Coordinates of C-alpha atoms in Angstrom, one line a residue:
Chain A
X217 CA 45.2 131.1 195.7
X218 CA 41.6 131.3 196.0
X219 CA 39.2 129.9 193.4
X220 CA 35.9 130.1 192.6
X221 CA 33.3 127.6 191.2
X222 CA 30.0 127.9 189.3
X223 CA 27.9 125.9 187.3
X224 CA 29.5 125.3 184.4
X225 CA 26.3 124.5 182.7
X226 CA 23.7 126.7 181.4
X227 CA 21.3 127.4 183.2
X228 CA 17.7 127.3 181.2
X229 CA 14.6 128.1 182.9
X230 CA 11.0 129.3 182.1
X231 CA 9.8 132.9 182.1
X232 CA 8.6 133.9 185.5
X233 CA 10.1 131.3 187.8
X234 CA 13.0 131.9 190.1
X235 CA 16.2 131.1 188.6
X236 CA 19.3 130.3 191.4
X237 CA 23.1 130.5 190.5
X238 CA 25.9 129.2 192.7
X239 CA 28.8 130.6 193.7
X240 CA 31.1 128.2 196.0
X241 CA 35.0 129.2 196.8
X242 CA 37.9 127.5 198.5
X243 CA 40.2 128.6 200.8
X244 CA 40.1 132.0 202.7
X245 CA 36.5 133.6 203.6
X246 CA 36.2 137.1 201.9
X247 CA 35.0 140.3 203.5
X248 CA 32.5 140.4 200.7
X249 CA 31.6 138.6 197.4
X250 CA 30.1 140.4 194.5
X251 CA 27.8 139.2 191.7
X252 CA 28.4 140.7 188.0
X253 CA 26.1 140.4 184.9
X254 CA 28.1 140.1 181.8
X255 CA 26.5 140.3 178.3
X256 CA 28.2 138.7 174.8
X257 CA 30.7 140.9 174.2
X258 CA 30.7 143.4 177.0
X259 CA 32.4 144.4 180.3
X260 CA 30.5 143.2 183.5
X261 CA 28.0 144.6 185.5
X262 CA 28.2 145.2 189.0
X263 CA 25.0 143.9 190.2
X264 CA 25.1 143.2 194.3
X265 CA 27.8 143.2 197.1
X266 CA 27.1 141.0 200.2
X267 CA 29.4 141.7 203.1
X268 CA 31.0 138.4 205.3
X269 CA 28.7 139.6 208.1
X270 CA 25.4 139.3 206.0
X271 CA 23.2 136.8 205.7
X272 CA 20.8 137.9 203.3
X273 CA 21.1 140.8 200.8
X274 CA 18.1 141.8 198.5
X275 CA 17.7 144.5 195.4
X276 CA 14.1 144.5 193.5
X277 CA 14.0 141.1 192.3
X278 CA 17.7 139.9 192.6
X279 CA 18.8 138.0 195.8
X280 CA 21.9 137.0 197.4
X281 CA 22.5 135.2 200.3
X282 CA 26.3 134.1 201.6
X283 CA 27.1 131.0 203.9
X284 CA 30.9 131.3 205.4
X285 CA 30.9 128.2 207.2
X286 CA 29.8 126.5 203.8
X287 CA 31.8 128.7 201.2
X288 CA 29.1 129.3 199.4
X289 CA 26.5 132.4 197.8
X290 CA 23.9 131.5 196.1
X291 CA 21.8 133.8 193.5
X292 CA 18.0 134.2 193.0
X293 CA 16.4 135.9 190.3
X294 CA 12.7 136.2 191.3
X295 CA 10.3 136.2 188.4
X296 CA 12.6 135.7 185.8
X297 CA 12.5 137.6 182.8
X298 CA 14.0 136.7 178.6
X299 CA 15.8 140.3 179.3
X300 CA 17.3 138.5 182.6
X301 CA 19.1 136.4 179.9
X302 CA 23.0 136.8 180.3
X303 CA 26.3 135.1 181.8
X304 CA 26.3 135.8 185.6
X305 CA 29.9 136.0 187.6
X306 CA 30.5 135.9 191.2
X307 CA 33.6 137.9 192.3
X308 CA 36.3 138.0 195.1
X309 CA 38.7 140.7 196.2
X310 CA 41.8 139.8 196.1
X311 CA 44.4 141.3 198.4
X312 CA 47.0 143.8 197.4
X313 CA 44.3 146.7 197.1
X314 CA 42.0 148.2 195.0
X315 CA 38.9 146.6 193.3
X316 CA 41.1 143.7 192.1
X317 CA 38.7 140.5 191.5
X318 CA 38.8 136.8 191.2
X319 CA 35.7 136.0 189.2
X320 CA 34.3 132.5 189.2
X321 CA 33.5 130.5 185.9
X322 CA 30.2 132.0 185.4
X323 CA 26.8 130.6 184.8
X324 CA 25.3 131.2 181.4
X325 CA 21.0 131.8 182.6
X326 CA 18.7 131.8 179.5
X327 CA 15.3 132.6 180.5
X328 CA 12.6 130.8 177.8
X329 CA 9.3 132.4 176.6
Chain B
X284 CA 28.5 158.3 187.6
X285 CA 31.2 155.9 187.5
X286 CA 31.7 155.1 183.9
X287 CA 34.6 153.7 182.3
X288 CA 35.2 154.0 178.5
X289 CA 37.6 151.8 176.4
X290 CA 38.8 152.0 173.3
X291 CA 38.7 150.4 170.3
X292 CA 35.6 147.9 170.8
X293 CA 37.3 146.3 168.7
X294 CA 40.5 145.9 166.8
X295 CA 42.0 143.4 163.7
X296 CA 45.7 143.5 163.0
X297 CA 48.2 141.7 161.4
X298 CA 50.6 139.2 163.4
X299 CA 53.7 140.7 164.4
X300 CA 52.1 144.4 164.8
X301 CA 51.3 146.4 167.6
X302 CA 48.3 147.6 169.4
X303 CA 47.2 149.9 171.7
X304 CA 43.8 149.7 174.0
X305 CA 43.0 152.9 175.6
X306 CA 41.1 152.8 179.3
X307 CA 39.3 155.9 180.8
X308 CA 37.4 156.4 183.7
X309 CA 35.2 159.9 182.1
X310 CA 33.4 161.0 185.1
X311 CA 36.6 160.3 188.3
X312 CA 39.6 159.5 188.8
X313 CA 41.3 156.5 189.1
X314 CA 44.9 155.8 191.0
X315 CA 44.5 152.2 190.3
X316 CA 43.2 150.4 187.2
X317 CA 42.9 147.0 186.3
X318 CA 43.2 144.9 183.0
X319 CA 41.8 141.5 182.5
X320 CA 41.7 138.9 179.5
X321 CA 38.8 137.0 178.9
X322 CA 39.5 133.8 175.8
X323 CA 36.2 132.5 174.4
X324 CA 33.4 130.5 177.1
X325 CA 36.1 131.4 179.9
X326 CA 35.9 133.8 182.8
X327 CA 37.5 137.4 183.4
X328 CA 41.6 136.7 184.3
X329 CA 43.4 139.3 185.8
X330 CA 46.7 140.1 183.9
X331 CA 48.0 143.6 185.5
X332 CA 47.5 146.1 188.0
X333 CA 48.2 149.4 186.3
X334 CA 49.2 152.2 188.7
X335 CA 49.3 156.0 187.9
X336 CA 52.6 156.9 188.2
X337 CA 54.6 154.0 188.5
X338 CA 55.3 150.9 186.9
X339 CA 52.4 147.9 186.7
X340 CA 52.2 144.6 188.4
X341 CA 51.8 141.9 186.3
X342 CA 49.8 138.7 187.6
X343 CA 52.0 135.5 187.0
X344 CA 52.6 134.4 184.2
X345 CA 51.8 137.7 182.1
X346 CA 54.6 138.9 180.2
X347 CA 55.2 142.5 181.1
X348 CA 57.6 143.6 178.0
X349 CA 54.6 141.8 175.3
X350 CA 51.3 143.7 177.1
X351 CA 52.8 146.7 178.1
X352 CA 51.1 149.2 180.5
X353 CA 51.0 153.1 180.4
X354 CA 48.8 154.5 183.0
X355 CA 50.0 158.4 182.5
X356 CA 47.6 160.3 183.7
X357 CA 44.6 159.3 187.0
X358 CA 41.8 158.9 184.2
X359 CA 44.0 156.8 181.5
X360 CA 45.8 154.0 181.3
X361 CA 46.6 152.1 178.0
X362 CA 47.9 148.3 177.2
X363 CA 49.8 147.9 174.5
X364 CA 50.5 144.5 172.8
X365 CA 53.3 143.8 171.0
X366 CA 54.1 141.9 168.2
X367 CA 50.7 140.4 168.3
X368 CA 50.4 136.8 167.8
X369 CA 47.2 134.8 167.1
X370 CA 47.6 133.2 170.5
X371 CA 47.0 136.8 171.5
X372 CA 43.6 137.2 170.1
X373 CA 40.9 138.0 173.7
X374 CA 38.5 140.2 174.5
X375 CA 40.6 142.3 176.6
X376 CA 38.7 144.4 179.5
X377 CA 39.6 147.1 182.1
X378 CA 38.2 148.3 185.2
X379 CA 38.9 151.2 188.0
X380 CA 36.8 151.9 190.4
X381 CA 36.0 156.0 192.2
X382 CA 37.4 156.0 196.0
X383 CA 33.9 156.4 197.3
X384 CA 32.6 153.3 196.2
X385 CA 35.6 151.5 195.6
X386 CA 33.8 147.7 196.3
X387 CA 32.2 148.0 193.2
X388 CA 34.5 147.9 189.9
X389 CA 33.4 149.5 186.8
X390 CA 34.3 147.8 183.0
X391 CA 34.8 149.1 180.5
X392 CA 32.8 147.8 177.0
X393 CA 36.2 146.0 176.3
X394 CA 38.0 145.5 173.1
X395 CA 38.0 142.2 171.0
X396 CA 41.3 141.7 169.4
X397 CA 42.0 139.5 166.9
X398 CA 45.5 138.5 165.4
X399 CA 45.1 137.2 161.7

């Protein structure tokens, strides 16, 4: 079965830098990987979807970027903010259909004043 | 668009009892929905696959006749867990997703049981 590793440590960094979050996985190469937001006590938030054929993905200050041969995404928030301040998941379909997900560990980001 | 409601956000109850979670998707409808578990510092599992109109699949491991899973109608479906034990006691979330933009899933807010 596939599975999916982030750092398992938080993540603390300084208000206005750019923060990076990695996503690696085993086994089979996804069509696509997604990245969720997920704050204390709350469902996930889609944030980005980067399909196997893309390199690069970008939305306002959020960027993905997905490496098949390496098994790995890796995610850049661009001037961080405090509000930026949440656990962040990457996510794999799994087969069988519909929007059925793996989700990695998740990295817990806390952007500092 | 795209929003999934659950309910309760949360719930207490005594070990032993019942409890139902209810899962709706307000603004489409959803063939397929999906419930996941998620225990304290630990990532989203996937415990069921809950399927309008027919009976769920139920990941590994997940005991189908303790979380039981209505999904009755193509905007609800509800989990149900019986005689609720401590070990029991997750934040429990769902998610569906609209056919048109069905790579993105949608959560609900989830509901944080707790067995005392």
């Amino acid at each position: 079965s596939q599975k999916i590793e982030q750092n398992s440590e938080a993540l603390n960094i300084q208000e206005g830098k750019t923060a990076t979050l990695t996503c690696n996985y085993t086994n089979y190469s996804p069509a696509y990987l997604q990245w969720y937001r997920q704050d204390p006590g709350r469902g996930p938030v889609f944030l980005l979807l980067i399909r196997e054929n893309e390199k690069e993905k970008r939305k306002e200050r959020l960027k993905v970027t997905f490496d098949t041969t390496l098994k790995q995404s890796l995610f850049h928030i661009t001037a961080s903010q405090p509000a930026d301040s949440a656990t962040y998941l990457c996510a794999l379909r799994r087969g069988g259909g519909g929007n059925k997900l793996t989700f990695g560990t998740g990295t817990q980001l806390k952007v500092e004043l | 668009g795209a929003v999934v409601s659950q309910h309760p956000s949360w719930v207490i109850c005594k070990s032993g009892t019942s409890v139902k979670i209810e899962c709706r998707s307000l603004d489409f409808q959803a063939t397929t929905m999906f419930w996941y578990r998620q225990f304290p510092k630990q990532s989203l599992m996937l415990m069921a696959t809950s399927n309008e109109g027919s009976k769920a699949t139920y990941e590994q491991g997940v005991e189908k006749d303790k979380f039981l899973i209505n999904h009755a109608s193509l905007t609800l479906s509800t989990l149900t867990v019986t005689s609720a034990h401590p070990e029991d006691s997750s934040f429990y979330i769902c998610s569906a997703s609209p056919q048109d933009r069905d790579t993105e899933a949608f959560f609900g807010q989830g509901t944080r049981l707790t067995v005392v």
